[in-house]
Amino acid sequence: MSSSRLGRDFYARDTLEVARELLGQRLVRVIDGERLSGLIVETEAYIGEEDRACHASHGRTPRTEVMYGPPGQAYIYFIYGMYHCLNVVTDRVGFPAAVLIRGIQPQEGIEYMRRNRGFRREGELTNGPGKLCQALTIDRSLNALDLCQSDLLFIEETAEVDPGGIEVTPRIGIRADEMAKRRPWRFLLGDKA
DNA sequence: TATACGATCACCT
DNA sequence: GGTGATCGTATAC
């Protein structure tokens, strides 16, 4: 299999483009030499300090520092006392933006994922940002990892997705002002929703 | 030091 | 439909 990994140029673009084009690409996690993977089916964009739903809306802090760094790095945060969420840093150095990976469709290592997730049905393994991190053993030890270089976590290019099959909606689960809540910055593969 | 809360999920009715 | 779990952050004192 000669899948090519997405490189820096892919991530170093407008965040909405990256969020949209990540759909259908393959997220890969390698643990003890075993490949775990799934096709990305849901993303959300978080863009800049002006975006009140973005963690960087309160400026640069130790937690948000990664978002200000080079595109292609993982931004992983801990939330609600028990879950992790995986983002990919986008755009340019100095501008805080990232794409939250909200859902994948499992491909490789499904049994591993089922063990991690308490042996649930396949459809319940990775259909949420906290769930997919649990399934793939992704936590803050991987924060700031370079997805363009690491052999532990990266994204592979797949055949291009039909743009007509993409659904666009407002972001969900956020507490922010009305303007931020209305922005259509969530992307899903149509046949998934 | 103390406190309020969150880019969630599972389980309940 | 609603709510509790559980702790790192940010912010206030």
mmCIF file with all atom_site columns, C-alpha atoms (C1' of nucleotides) in Angstrom:
data_model
loop_
_atom_site.group_PDB
_atom_site.id
_atom_site.type_symbol
_atom_site.label_atom_id
_atom_site.label_alt_id
_atom_site.label_comp_id
_atom_site.label_asym_id
_atom_site.label_entity_id
_atom_site.label_seq_id
_atom_site.pdbx_PDB_ins_code
_atom_site.Cartn_x
_atom_site.Cartn_y
_atom_site.Cartn_z
_atom_site.occupancy
_atom_site.B_iso_or_equiv
_atom_site.pdbx_formal_charge
_atom_site.auth_seq_id
_atom_site.auth_comp_id
_atom_site.auth_asym_id
_atom_site.auth_atom_id
_atom_site.pdbx_PDB_model_num
ATOM 1   C CA    . MET A 1 1   ? 0.000   0.000  0.000  1.00 0.00 ? 1   MET A CA    1
ATOM 2   C CA    . SER A 1 2   ? 1.520   3.286  -1.084 1.00 0.00 ? 2   SER A CA    1
ATOM 3   C CA    . SER A 1 3   ? -0.754  5.813  0.558  1.00 0.00 ? 3   SER A CA    1
ATOM 4   C CA    . SER A 1 4   ? 0.817   9.220  0.751  1.00 0.00 ? 4   SER A CA    1
ATOM 5   C CA    . ARG A 1 5   ? 0.659   11.256 3.886  1.00 0.00 ? 5   ARG A CA    1
ATOM 6   C CA    . LEU A 1 6   ? -0.748  14.767 3.863  1.00 0.00 ? 6   LEU A CA    1
ATOM 7   C CA    . GLY A 1 7   ? 2.098   17.260 4.042  1.00 0.00 ? 7   GLY A CA    1
ATOM 8   C CA    . ARG A 1 8   ? 2.626   20.724 5.432  1.00 0.00 ? 8   ARG A CA    1
ATOM 9   C CA    . ASP A 1 9   ? 1.183   22.431 2.370  1.00 0.00 ? 9   ASP A CA    1
ATOM 10  C CA    . PHE A 1 10  ? -2.169  20.774 2.940  1.00 0.00 ? 10  PHE A CA    1
ATOM 11  C CA    . TYR A 1 11  ? -2.510  22.204 6.440  1.00 0.00 ? 11  TYR A CA    1
ATOM 12  C CA    . ALA A 1 12  ? -0.944  25.586 5.671  1.00 0.00 ? 12  ALA A CA    1
ATOM 13  C CA    . ARG A 1 13  ? -4.101  26.935 4.065  1.00 0.00 ? 13  ARG A CA    1
ATOM 14  C CA    . ASP A 1 14  ? -7.370  28.581 4.969  1.00 0.00 ? 14  ASP A CA    1
ATOM 15  C CA    . THR A 1 15  ? -8.888  26.631 7.856  1.00 0.00 ? 15  THR A CA    1
ATOM 16  C CA    . LEU A 1 16  ? -12.303 26.208 6.223  1.00 0.00 ? 16  LEU A CA    1
ATOM 17  C CA    . GLU A 1 17  ? -10.702 24.643 3.167  1.00 0.00 ? 17  GLU A CA    1
ATOM 18  C CA    . VAL A 1 18  ? -8.703  22.282 5.326  1.00 0.00 ? 18  VAL A CA    1
ATOM 19  C CA    . ALA A 1 19  ? -11.757 21.340 7.393  1.00 0.00 ? 19  ALA A CA    1
ATOM 20  C CA    . ARG A 1 20  ? -13.729 20.578 4.250  1.00 0.00 ? 20  ARG A CA    1
ATOM 21  C CA    . GLU A 1 21  ? -10.958 18.673 2.497  1.00 0.00 ? 21  GLU A CA    1
ATOM 22  C CA    . LEU A 1 22  ? -10.066 16.555 5.511  1.00 0.00 ? 22  LEU A CA    1
ATOM 23  C CA    . LEU A 1 23  ? -13.362 14.746 4.952  1.00 0.00 ? 23  LEU A CA    1
ATOM 24  C CA    . GLY A 1 24  ? -12.667 11.360 3.402  1.00 0.00 ? 24  GLY A CA    1
ATOM 25  C CA    . GLN A 1 25  ? -8.968  11.362 4.312  1.00 0.00 ? 25  GLN A CA    1
ATOM 26  C CA    . ARG A 1 26  ? -7.625  8.605  6.549  1.00 0.00 ? 26  ARG A CA    1
ATOM 27  C CA    . LEU A 1 27  ? -6.619  9.279  10.151 1.00 0.00 ? 27  LEU A CA    1
ATOM 28  C CA    . VAL A 1 28  ? -3.944  6.785  11.193 1.00 0.00 ? 28  VAL A CA    1
ATOM 29  C CA    . ARG A 1 29  ? -2.748  5.942  14.712 1.00 0.00 ? 29  ARG A CA    1
ATOM 30  C CA    . VAL A 1 30  ? 0.079   3.437  15.201 1.00 0.00 ? 30  VAL A CA    1
ATOM 31  C CA    . ILE A 1 31  ? 0.409   1.601  18.520 1.00 0.00 ? 31  ILE A CA    1
ATOM 32  C CA    . ASP A 1 32  ? 3.034   -1.105 19.060 1.00 0.00 ? 32  ASP A CA    1
ATOM 33  C CA    . GLY A 1 33  ? 3.354   -1.384 15.300 1.00 0.00 ? 33  GLY A CA    1
ATOM 34  C CA    . GLU A 1 34  ? -0.365  -1.929 14.819 1.00 0.00 ? 34  GLU A CA    1
ATOM 35  C CA    . ARG A 1 35  ? -2.230  0.402  12.485 1.00 0.00 ? 35  ARG A CA    1
ATOM 36  C CA    . LEU A 1 36  ? -5.545  1.823  13.659 1.00 0.00 ? 36  LEU A CA    1
ATOM 37  C CA    . SER A 1 37  ? -7.329  3.958  11.119 1.00 0.00 ? 37  SER A CA    1
ATOM 38  C CA    . GLY A 1 38  ? -10.562 5.446  9.918  1.00 0.00 ? 38  GLY A CA    1
ATOM 39  C CA    . LEU A 1 39  ? -11.910 7.817  7.314  1.00 0.00 ? 39  LEU A CA    1
ATOM 40  C CA    . ILE A 1 40  ? -12.644 11.308 8.603  1.00 0.00 ? 40  ILE A CA    1
ATOM 41  C CA    . VAL A 1 41  ? -16.386 11.960 8.321  1.00 0.00 ? 41  VAL A CA    1
ATOM 42  C CA    . GLU A 1 42  ? -16.933 15.031 10.531 1.00 0.00 ? 42  GLU A CA    1
ATOM 43  C CA    . THR A 1 43  ? -14.868 18.167 11.250 1.00 0.00 ? 43  THR A CA    1
ATOM 44  C CA    . GLU A 1 44  ? -15.257 21.639 12.724 1.00 0.00 ? 44  GLU A CA    1
ATOM 45  C CA    . ALA A 1 45  ? -13.164 24.774 12.158 1.00 0.00 ? 45  ALA A CA    1
ATOM 46  C CA    . TYR A 1 46  ? -12.003 27.080 14.945 1.00 0.00 ? 46  TYR A CA    1
ATOM 47  C CA    . ILE A 1 47  ? -10.463 30.222 13.569 1.00 0.00 ? 47  ILE A CA    1
ATOM 48  C CA    . GLY A 1 48  ? -8.543  32.961 15.319 1.00 0.00 ? 48  GLY A CA    1
ATOM 49  C CA    . GLU A 1 49  ? -8.891  35.048 18.461 1.00 0.00 ? 49  GLU A CA    1
ATOM 50  C CA    . GLU A 1 50  ? -11.994 36.751 17.052 1.00 0.00 ? 50  GLU A CA    1
ATOM 51  C CA    . ASP A 1 51  ? -13.869 33.433 17.012 1.00 0.00 ? 51  ASP A CA    1
ATOM 52  C CA    . ARG A 1 52  ? -15.470 33.382 20.459 1.00 0.00 ? 52  ARG A CA    1
ATOM 53  C CA    . ALA A 1 53  ? -15.849 29.612 20.340 1.00 0.00 ? 53  ALA A CA    1
ATOM 54  C CA    . CYS A 1 54  ? -12.125 29.132 19.704 1.00 0.00 ? 54  CYS A CA    1
ATOM 55  C CA    . HIS A 1 55  ? -9.909  28.353 22.699 1.00 0.00 ? 55  HIS A CA    1
ATOM 56  C CA    . ALA A 1 56  ? -7.581  31.106 21.500 1.00 0.00 ? 56  ALA A CA    1
ATOM 57  C CA    . SER A 1 57  ? -10.318 33.721 21.933 1.00 0.00 ? 57  SER A CA    1
ATOM 58  C CA    . HIS A 1 58  ? -8.735  34.614 25.285 1.00 0.00 ? 58  HIS A CA    1
ATOM 59  C CA    . GLY A 1 59  ? -5.307  34.925 23.761 1.00 0.00 ? 59  GLY A CA    1
ATOM 60  C CA    . ARG A 1 60  ? -2.121  32.933 23.917 1.00 0.00 ? 60  ARG A CA    1
ATOM 61  C CA    . THR A 1 61  ? -1.836  30.662 26.974 1.00 0.00 ? 61  THR A CA    1
ATOM 62  C CA    . PRO A 1 62  ? 0.166   27.513 27.718 1.00 0.00 ? 62  PRO A CA    1
ATOM 63  C CA    . ARG A 1 63  ? -2.780  25.442 26.523 1.00 0.00 ? 63  ARG A CA    1
ATOM 64  C CA    . THR A 1 64  ? -3.420  27.292 23.272 1.00 0.00 ? 64  THR A CA    1
ATOM 65  C CA    . GLU A 1 65  ? 0.245   27.817 22.410 1.00 0.00 ? 65  GLU A CA    1
ATOM 66  C CA    . VAL A 1 66  ? 0.201   24.958 19.885 1.00 0.00 ? 66  VAL A CA    1
ATOM 67  C CA    . MET A 1 67  ? -2.511  26.663 17.851 1.00 0.00 ? 67  MET A CA    1
ATOM 68  C CA    . TYR A 1 68  ? -0.160  29.573 17.249 1.00 0.00 ? 68  TYR A CA    1
ATOM 69  C CA    . GLY A 1 69  ? 2.577   27.278 15.986 1.00 0.00 ? 69  GLY A CA    1
ATOM 70  C CA    . PRO A 1 70  ? 3.247   25.640 12.623 1.00 0.00 ? 70  PRO A CA    1
ATOM 71  C CA    . PRO A 1 71  ? 0.374   24.014 10.724 1.00 0.00 ? 71  PRO A CA    1
ATOM 72  C CA    . GLY A 1 72  ? 0.261   20.230 10.733 1.00 0.00 ? 72  GLY A CA    1
ATOM 73  C CA    . GLN A 1 73  ? 0.701   19.824 14.483 1.00 0.00 ? 73  GLN A CA    1
ATOM 74  C CA    . ALA A 1 74  ? -1.790  18.048 16.726 1.00 0.00 ? 74  ALA A CA    1
ATOM 75  C CA    . TYR A 1 75  ? -3.642  20.195 19.251 1.00 0.00 ? 75  TYR A CA    1
ATOM 76  C CA    . ILE A 1 76  ? -5.078  17.838 21.858 1.00 0.00 ? 76  ILE A CA    1
ATOM 77  C CA    . TYR A 1 77  ? -6.967  19.079 24.886 1.00 0.00 ? 77  TYR A CA    1
ATOM 78  C CA    . PHE A 1 78  ? -8.606  17.482 27.881 1.00 0.00 ? 78  PHE A CA    1
ATOM 79  C CA    . ILE A 1 79  ? -12.242 18.331 28.550 1.00 0.00 ? 79  ILE A CA    1
ATOM 80  C CA    . TYR A 1 80  ? -15.069 17.635 30.997 1.00 0.00 ? 80  TYR A CA    1
ATOM 81  C CA    . GLY A 1 81  ? -12.662 15.898 33.320 1.00 0.00 ? 81  GLY A CA    1
ATOM 82  C CA    . MET A 1 82  ? -12.597 12.713 31.261 1.00 0.00 ? 82  MET A CA    1
ATOM 83  C CA    . TYR A 1 83  ? -12.313 13.162 27.512 1.00 0.00 ? 83  TYR A CA    1
ATOM 84  C CA    . HIS A 1 84  ? -9.732  14.251 24.984 1.00 0.00 ? 84  HIS A CA    1
ATOM 85  C CA    . CYS A 1 85  ? -10.313 15.973 21.641 1.00 0.00 ? 85  CYS A CA    1
ATOM 86  C CA    . LEU A 1 86  ? -8.003  15.922 18.618 1.00 0.00 ? 86  LEU A CA    1
ATOM 87  C CA    . ASN A 1 87  ? -7.432  18.951 16.404 1.00 0.00 ? 87  ASN A CA    1
ATOM 88  C CA    . VAL A 1 88  ? -5.041  19.692 13.556 1.00 0.00 ? 88  VAL A CA    1
ATOM 89  C CA    . VAL A 1 89  ? -3.386  23.106 13.511 1.00 0.00 ? 89  VAL A CA    1
ATOM 90  C CA    . THR A 1 90  ? -3.928  25.011 10.273 1.00 0.00 ? 90  THR A CA    1
ATOM 91  C CA    . ASP A 1 91  ? -3.089  28.242 8.462  1.00 0.00 ? 91  ASP A CA    1
ATOM 92  C CA    . ARG A 1 92  ? 0.105   30.123 9.299  1.00 0.00 ? 92  ARG A CA    1
ATOM 93  C CA    . VAL A 1 93  ? 2.488   30.536 12.232 1.00 0.00 ? 93  VAL A CA    1
ATOM 94  C CA    . GLY A 1 94  ? 1.278   33.213 14.639 1.00 0.00 ? 94  GLY A CA    1
ATOM 95  C CA    . PHE A 1 95  ? -2.394  32.847 13.680 1.00 0.00 ? 95  PHE A CA    1
ATOM 96  C CA    . PRO A 1 96  ? -4.313  30.472 16.003 1.00 0.00 ? 96  PRO A CA    1
ATOM 97  C CA    . ALA A 1 97  ? -6.605  28.133 14.086 1.00 0.00 ? 97  ALA A CA    1
ATOM 98  C CA    . ALA A 1 98  ? -7.357  24.422 14.008 1.00 0.00 ? 98  ALA A CA    1
ATOM 99  C CA    . VAL A 1 99  ? -9.752  21.764 12.775 1.00 0.00 ? 99  VAL A CA    1
ATOM 100 C CA    . LEU A 1 100 ? -11.456 19.536 15.338 1.00 0.00 ? 100 LEU A CA    1
ATOM 101 C CA    . ILE A 1 101 ? -11.787 15.926 14.181 1.00 0.00 ? 101 ILE A CA    1
ATOM 102 C CA    . ARG A 1 102 ? -15.281 15.027 15.366 1.00 0.00 ? 102 ARG A CA    1
ATOM 103 C CA    . GLY A 1 103 ? -15.831 11.630 13.776 1.00 0.00 ? 103 GLY A CA    1
ATOM 104 C CA    . ILE A 1 104 ? -14.199 8.849  11.775 1.00 0.00 ? 104 ILE A CA    1
ATOM 105 C CA    . GLN A 1 105 ? -15.431 5.678  10.140 1.00 0.00 ? 105 GLN A CA    1
ATOM 106 C CA    . PRO A 1 106 ? -13.254 2.805  11.434 1.00 0.00 ? 106 PRO A CA    1
ATOM 107 C CA    . GLN A 1 107 ? -11.133 0.917  8.897  1.00 0.00 ? 107 GLN A CA    1
ATOM 108 C CA    . GLU A 1 108 ? -8.145  -0.830 10.468 1.00 0.00 ? 108 GLU A CA    1
ATOM 109 C CA    . GLY A 1 109 ? -7.761  -2.069 14.060 1.00 0.00 ? 109 GLY A CA    1
ATOM 110 C CA    . ILE A 1 110 ? -11.446 -2.262 14.804 1.00 0.00 ? 110 ILE A CA    1
ATOM 111 C CA    . GLU A 1 111 ? -10.960 -4.961 17.453 1.00 0.00 ? 111 GLU A CA    1
ATOM 112 C CA    . TYR A 1 112 ? -8.449  -2.746 19.264 1.00 0.00 ? 112 TYR A CA    1
ATOM 113 C CA    . MET A 1 113 ? -10.961 0.097  19.199 1.00 0.00 ? 113 MET A CA    1
ATOM 114 C CA    . ARG A 1 114 ? -13.703 -2.147 20.531 1.00 0.00 ? 114 ARG A CA    1
ATOM 115 C CA    . ARG A 1 115 ? -11.510 -3.174 23.465 1.00 0.00 ? 115 ARG A CA    1
ATOM 116 C CA    . ASN A 1 116 ? -10.819 0.491  24.257 1.00 0.00 ? 116 ASN A CA    1
ATOM 117 C CA    . ARG A 1 117 ? -14.470 1.425  24.004 1.00 0.00 ? 117 ARG A CA    1
ATOM 118 C CA    . GLY A 1 118 ? -16.056 -1.310 26.065 1.00 0.00 ? 118 GLY A CA    1
ATOM 119 C CA    . PHE A 1 119 ? -17.061 -3.529 23.138 1.00 0.00 ? 119 PHE A CA    1
ATOM 120 C CA    . ARG A 1 120 ? -19.701 -1.303 21.654 1.00 0.00 ? 120 ARG A CA    1
ATOM 121 C CA    . ARG A 1 121 ? -21.252 -1.616 18.213 1.00 0.00 ? 121 ARG A CA    1
ATOM 122 C CA    . GLU A 1 122 ? -18.976 -0.497 15.412 1.00 0.00 ? 122 GLU A CA    1
ATOM 123 C CA    . GLY A 1 123 ? -21.099 2.566  14.739 1.00 0.00 ? 123 GLY A CA    1
ATOM 124 C CA    . GLU A 1 124 ? -20.544 3.776  18.324 1.00 0.00 ? 124 GLU A CA    1
ATOM 125 C CA    . LEU A 1 125 ? -16.772 3.404  18.372 1.00 0.00 ? 125 LEU A CA    1
ATOM 126 C CA    . THR A 1 126 ? -15.601 6.689  16.885 1.00 0.00 ? 126 THR A CA    1
ATOM 127 C CA    . ASN A 1 127 ? -18.690 8.834  16.211 1.00 0.00 ? 127 ASN A CA    1
ATOM 128 C CA    . GLY A 1 128 ? -17.662 11.729 18.462 1.00 0.00 ? 128 GLY A CA    1
ATOM 129 C CA    . PRO A 1 129 ? -14.479 13.664 19.282 1.00 0.00 ? 129 PRO A CA    1
ATOM 130 C CA    . GLY A 1 130 ? -14.118 12.141 22.754 1.00 0.00 ? 130 GLY A CA    1
ATOM 131 C CA    . LYS A 1 131 ? -15.017 8.673  21.543 1.00 0.00 ? 131 LYS A CA    1
ATOM 132 C CA    . LEU A 1 132 ? -12.474 8.561  18.736 1.00 0.00 ? 132 LEU A CA    1
ATOM 133 C CA    . CYS A 1 133 ? -9.681  9.664  21.063 1.00 0.00 ? 133 CYS A CA    1
ATOM 134 C CA    . GLN A 1 134 ? -10.644 6.908  23.481 1.00 0.00 ? 134 GLN A CA    1
ATOM 135 C CA    . ALA A 1 135 ? -10.818 4.340  20.679 1.00 0.00 ? 135 ALA A CA    1
ATOM 136 C CA    . LEU A 1 136 ? -7.390  5.301  19.294 1.00 0.00 ? 136 LEU A CA    1
ATOM 137 C CA    . THR A 1 137 ? -5.639  5.939  22.641 1.00 0.00 ? 137 THR A CA    1
ATOM 138 C CA    . ILE A 1 138 ? -5.053  9.592  21.879 1.00 0.00 ? 138 ILE A CA    1
ATOM 139 C CA    . ASP A 1 139 ? -4.285  11.830 24.849 1.00 0.00 ? 139 ASP A CA    1
ATOM 140 C CA    . ARG A 1 140 ? -2.249  14.907 25.696 1.00 0.00 ? 140 ARG A CA    1
ATOM 141 C CA    . SER A 1 141 ? 1.022   12.993 25.542 1.00 0.00 ? 141 SER A CA    1
ATOM 142 C CA    . LEU A 1 142 ? 0.592   13.432 21.772 1.00 0.00 ? 142 LEU A CA    1
ATOM 143 C CA    . ASN A 1 143 ? -0.090  17.174 21.984 1.00 0.00 ? 143 ASN A CA    1
ATOM 144 C CA    . ALA A 1 144 ? 2.058   19.252 19.622 1.00 0.00 ? 144 ALA A CA    1
ATOM 145 C CA    . LEU A 1 145 ? 3.051   16.138 17.677 1.00 0.00 ? 145 LEU A CA    1
ATOM 146 C CA    . ASP A 1 146 ? 3.890   16.941 14.055 1.00 0.00 ? 146 ASP A CA    1
ATOM 147 C CA    . LEU A 1 147 ? 1.518   14.950 11.852 1.00 0.00 ? 147 LEU A CA    1
ATOM 148 C CA    . CYS A 1 148 ? 3.809   15.594 8.890  1.00 0.00 ? 148 CYS A CA    1
ATOM 149 C CA    . GLN A 1 149 ? 6.701   13.776 10.630 1.00 0.00 ? 149 GLN A CA    1
ATOM 150 C CA    . SER A 1 150 ? 5.401   11.459 13.356 1.00 0.00 ? 150 SER A CA    1
ATOM 151 C CA    . ASP A 1 151 ? 4.995   7.737  12.858 1.00 0.00 ? 151 ASP A CA    1
ATOM 152 C CA    . LEU A 1 152 ? 2.494   7.560  15.731 1.00 0.00 ? 152 LEU A CA    1
ATOM 153 C CA    . LEU A 1 153 ? -0.224  9.789  14.321 1.00 0.00 ? 153 LEU A CA    1
ATOM 154 C CA    . PHE A 1 154 ? -0.766  11.161 10.816 1.00 0.00 ? 154 PHE A CA    1
ATOM 155 C CA    . ILE A 1 155 ? -3.310  11.557 8.047  1.00 0.00 ? 155 ILE A CA    1
ATOM 156 C CA    . GLU A 1 156 ? -3.156  9.767  4.688  1.00 0.00 ? 156 GLU A CA    1
ATOM 157 C CA    . GLU A 1 157 ? -4.521  11.035 1.423  1.00 0.00 ? 157 GLU A CA    1
ATOM 158 C CA    . THR A 1 158 ? -7.363  9.070  -0.151 1.00 0.00 ? 158 THR A CA    1
ATOM 159 C CA    . ALA A 1 159 ? -9.383  9.491  -3.317 1.00 0.00 ? 159 ALA A CA    1
ATOM 160 C CA    . GLU A 1 160 ? -10.998 12.880 -3.483 1.00 0.00 ? 160 GLU A CA    1
ATOM 161 C CA    . VAL A 1 161 ? -14.436 13.334 -1.996 1.00 0.00 ? 161 VAL A CA    1
ATOM 162 C CA    . ASP A 1 162 ? -17.385 14.450 -4.059 1.00 0.00 ? 162 ASP A CA    1
ATOM 163 C CA    . PRO A 1 163 ? -17.980 18.044 -2.867 1.00 0.00 ? 163 PRO A CA    1
ATOM 164 C CA    . GLY A 1 164 ? -21.698 17.489 -3.420 1.00 0.00 ? 164 GLY A CA    1
ATOM 165 C CA    . GLY A 1 165 ? -21.696 14.845 -0.701 1.00 0.00 ? 165 GLY A CA    1
ATOM 166 C CA    . ILE A 1 166 ? -20.626 17.297 1.993  1.00 0.00 ? 166 ILE A CA    1
ATOM 167 C CA    . GLU A 1 167 ? -23.095 18.724 4.488  1.00 0.00 ? 167 GLU A CA    1
ATOM 168 C CA    . VAL A 1 168 ? -22.390 22.071 6.185  1.00 0.00 ? 168 VAL A CA    1
ATOM 169 C CA    . THR A 1 169 ? -23.978 23.109 9.504  1.00 0.00 ? 169 THR A CA    1
ATOM 170 C CA    . PRO A 1 170 ? -23.260 25.328 12.512 1.00 0.00 ? 170 PRO A CA    1
ATOM 171 C CA    . ARG A 1 171 ? -20.869 23.939 15.112 1.00 0.00 ? 171 ARG A CA    1
ATOM 172 C CA    . ILE A 1 172 ? -22.419 21.975 17.945 1.00 0.00 ? 172 ILE A CA    1
ATOM 173 C CA    . GLY A 1 173 ? -21.835 21.856 21.682 1.00 0.00 ? 173 GLY A CA    1
ATOM 174 C CA    . ILE A 1 174 ? -20.262 25.294 21.893 1.00 0.00 ? 174 ILE A CA    1
ATOM 175 C CA    . ARG A 1 175 ? -21.021 28.082 24.360 1.00 0.00 ? 175 ARG A CA    1
ATOM 176 C CA    . ALA A 1 176 ? -20.452 31.371 22.623 1.00 0.00 ? 176 ALA A CA    1
ATOM 177 C CA    . ASP A 1 177 ? -22.194 34.457 21.314 1.00 0.00 ? 177 ASP A CA    1
ATOM 178 C CA    . GLU A 1 178 ? -24.834 34.201 18.615 1.00 0.00 ? 178 GLU A CA    1
ATOM 179 C CA    . MET A 1 179 ? -22.477 35.168 15.821 1.00 0.00 ? 179 MET A CA    1
ATOM 180 C CA    . ALA A 1 180 ? -20.079 32.366 16.683 1.00 0.00 ? 180 ALA A CA    1
ATOM 181 C CA    . LYS A 1 181 ? -22.930 29.881 17.047 1.00 0.00 ? 181 LYS A CA    1
ATOM 182 C CA    . ARG A 1 182 ? -24.345 30.747 13.641 1.00 0.00 ? 182 ARG A CA    1
ATOM 183 C CA    . ARG A 1 183 ? -21.139 30.277 11.653 1.00 0.00 ? 183 ARG A CA    1
ATOM 184 C CA    . PRO A 1 184 ? -21.472 27.257 9.284  1.00 0.00 ? 184 PRO A CA    1
ATOM 185 C CA    . TRP A 1 185 ? -18.132 25.781 10.225 1.00 0.00 ? 185 TRP A CA    1
ATOM 186 C CA    . ARG A 1 186 ? -19.056 22.120 10.723 1.00 0.00 ? 186 ARG A CA    1
ATOM 187 C CA    . PHE A 1 187 ? -18.560 19.682 7.846  1.00 0.00 ? 187 PHE A CA    1
ATOM 188 C CA    . LEU A 1 188 ? -19.905 16.151 7.466  1.00 0.00 ? 188 LEU A CA    1
ATOM 189 C CA    . LEU A 1 189 ? -19.856 13.547 4.744  1.00 0.00 ? 189 LEU A CA    1
ATOM 190 C CA    . GLY A 1 190 ? -23.427 13.525 3.489  1.00 0.00 ? 190 GLY A CA    1
ATOM 191 C CA    . ASP A 1 191 ? -24.062 9.810  3.571  1.00 0.00 ? 191 ASP A CA    1
ATOM 192 C CA    . LYS A 1 192 ? -23.010 9.798  7.221  1.00 0.00 ? 192 LYS A CA    1
ATOM 193 C CA    . ALA A 1 193 ? -25.608 12.286 8.422  1.00 0.00 ? 193 ALA A CA    1
ATOM 194 C "C1'" . DT  B 2 1   ? -5.428  29.467 46.987 1.00 0.00 ? 1   DT  B "C1'" 1
ATOM 195 C "C1'" . DA  B 2 2   ? -10.221 29.167 45.385 1.00 0.00 ? 2   DA  B "C1'" 1
ATOM 196 C "C1'" . DT  B 2 3   ? -13.812 28.668 42.182 1.00 0.00 ? 3   DT  B "C1'" 1
ATOM 197 C "C1'" . DA  B 2 4   ? -16.582 28.208 37.947 1.00 0.00 ? 4   DA  B "C1'" 1
ATOM 198 C "C1'" . DC  B 2 5   ? -17.019 25.928 33.818 1.00 0.00 ? 5   DC  B "C1'" 1
ATOM 199 C "C1'" . DG  B 2 6   ? -16.309 23.377 29.420 1.00 0.00 ? 6   DG  B "C1'" 1
ATOM 200 C "C1'" . DA  B 2 7   ? -15.224 22.195 21.238 1.00 0.00 ? 7   DA  B "C1'" 1
ATOM 201 C "C1'" . DT  B 2 8   ? -18.448 15.364 25.821 1.00 0.00 ? 8   DT  B "C1'" 1
ATOM 202 C "C1'" . DC  B 2 9   ? -20.481 11.145 26.777 1.00 0.00 ? 9   DC  B "C1'" 1
ATOM 203 C "C1'" . DA  B 2 10  ? -23.411 7.572  28.883 1.00 0.00 ? 10  DA  B "C1'" 1
ATOM 204 C "C1'" . DC  B 2 11  ? -27.284 6.567  31.037 1.00 0.00 ? 11  DC  B "C1'" 1
ATOM 205 C "C1'" . DC  B 2 12  ? -31.734 7.806  32.626 1.00 0.00 ? 12  DC  B "C1'" 1
ATOM 206 C "C1'" . DT  B 2 13  ? -36.924 8.788  31.802 1.00 0.00 ? 13  DT  B "C1'" 1
ATOM 207 C "C1'" . DG  C 3 1   ? -35.973 14.996 26.565 1.00 0.00 ? 1   DG  C "C1'" 1
ATOM 208 C "C1'" . DG  C 3 2   ? -32.561 15.739 30.930 1.00 0.00 ? 2   DG  C "C1'" 1
ATOM 209 C "C1'" . DT  C 3 3   ? -28.492 15.253 33.961 1.00 0.00 ? 3   DT  C "C1'" 1
ATOM 210 C "C1'" . DG  C 3 4   ? -24.247 13.711 36.465 1.00 0.00 ? 4   DG  C "C1'" 1
ATOM 211 C "C1'" . DA  C 3 5   ? -19.395 12.426 36.020 1.00 0.00 ? 5   DA  C "C1'" 1
ATOM 212 C "C1'" . DT  C 3 6   ? -14.828 14.557 36.807 1.00 0.00 ? 6   DT  C "C1'" 1
ATOM 213 C "C1'" . DC  C 3 7   ? -10.498 17.655 36.392 1.00 0.00 ? 7   DC  C "C1'" 1
ATOM 214 C "C1'" . DG  C 3 8   ? -7.467  20.898 33.666 1.00 0.00 ? 8   DG  C "C1'" 1
ATOM 215 C "C1'" . DT  C 3 9   ? -7.702  25.742 32.651 1.00 0.00 ? 9   DT  C "C1'" 1
ATOM 216 C "C1'" . DA  C 3 10  ? -8.626  30.380 33.148 1.00 0.00 ? 10  DA  C "C1'" 1
ATOM 217 C "C1'" . DT  C 3 11  ? -9.698  33.872 36.034 1.00 0.00 ? 11  DT  C "C1'" 1
ATOM 218 C "C1'" . DA  C 3 12  ? -10.787 36.089 40.227 1.00 0.00 ? 12  DA  C "C1'" 1
ATOM 219 C "C1'" . DC  C 3 13  ? -9.548  36.964 44.853 1.00 0.00 ? 13  DC  C "C1'" 1
#
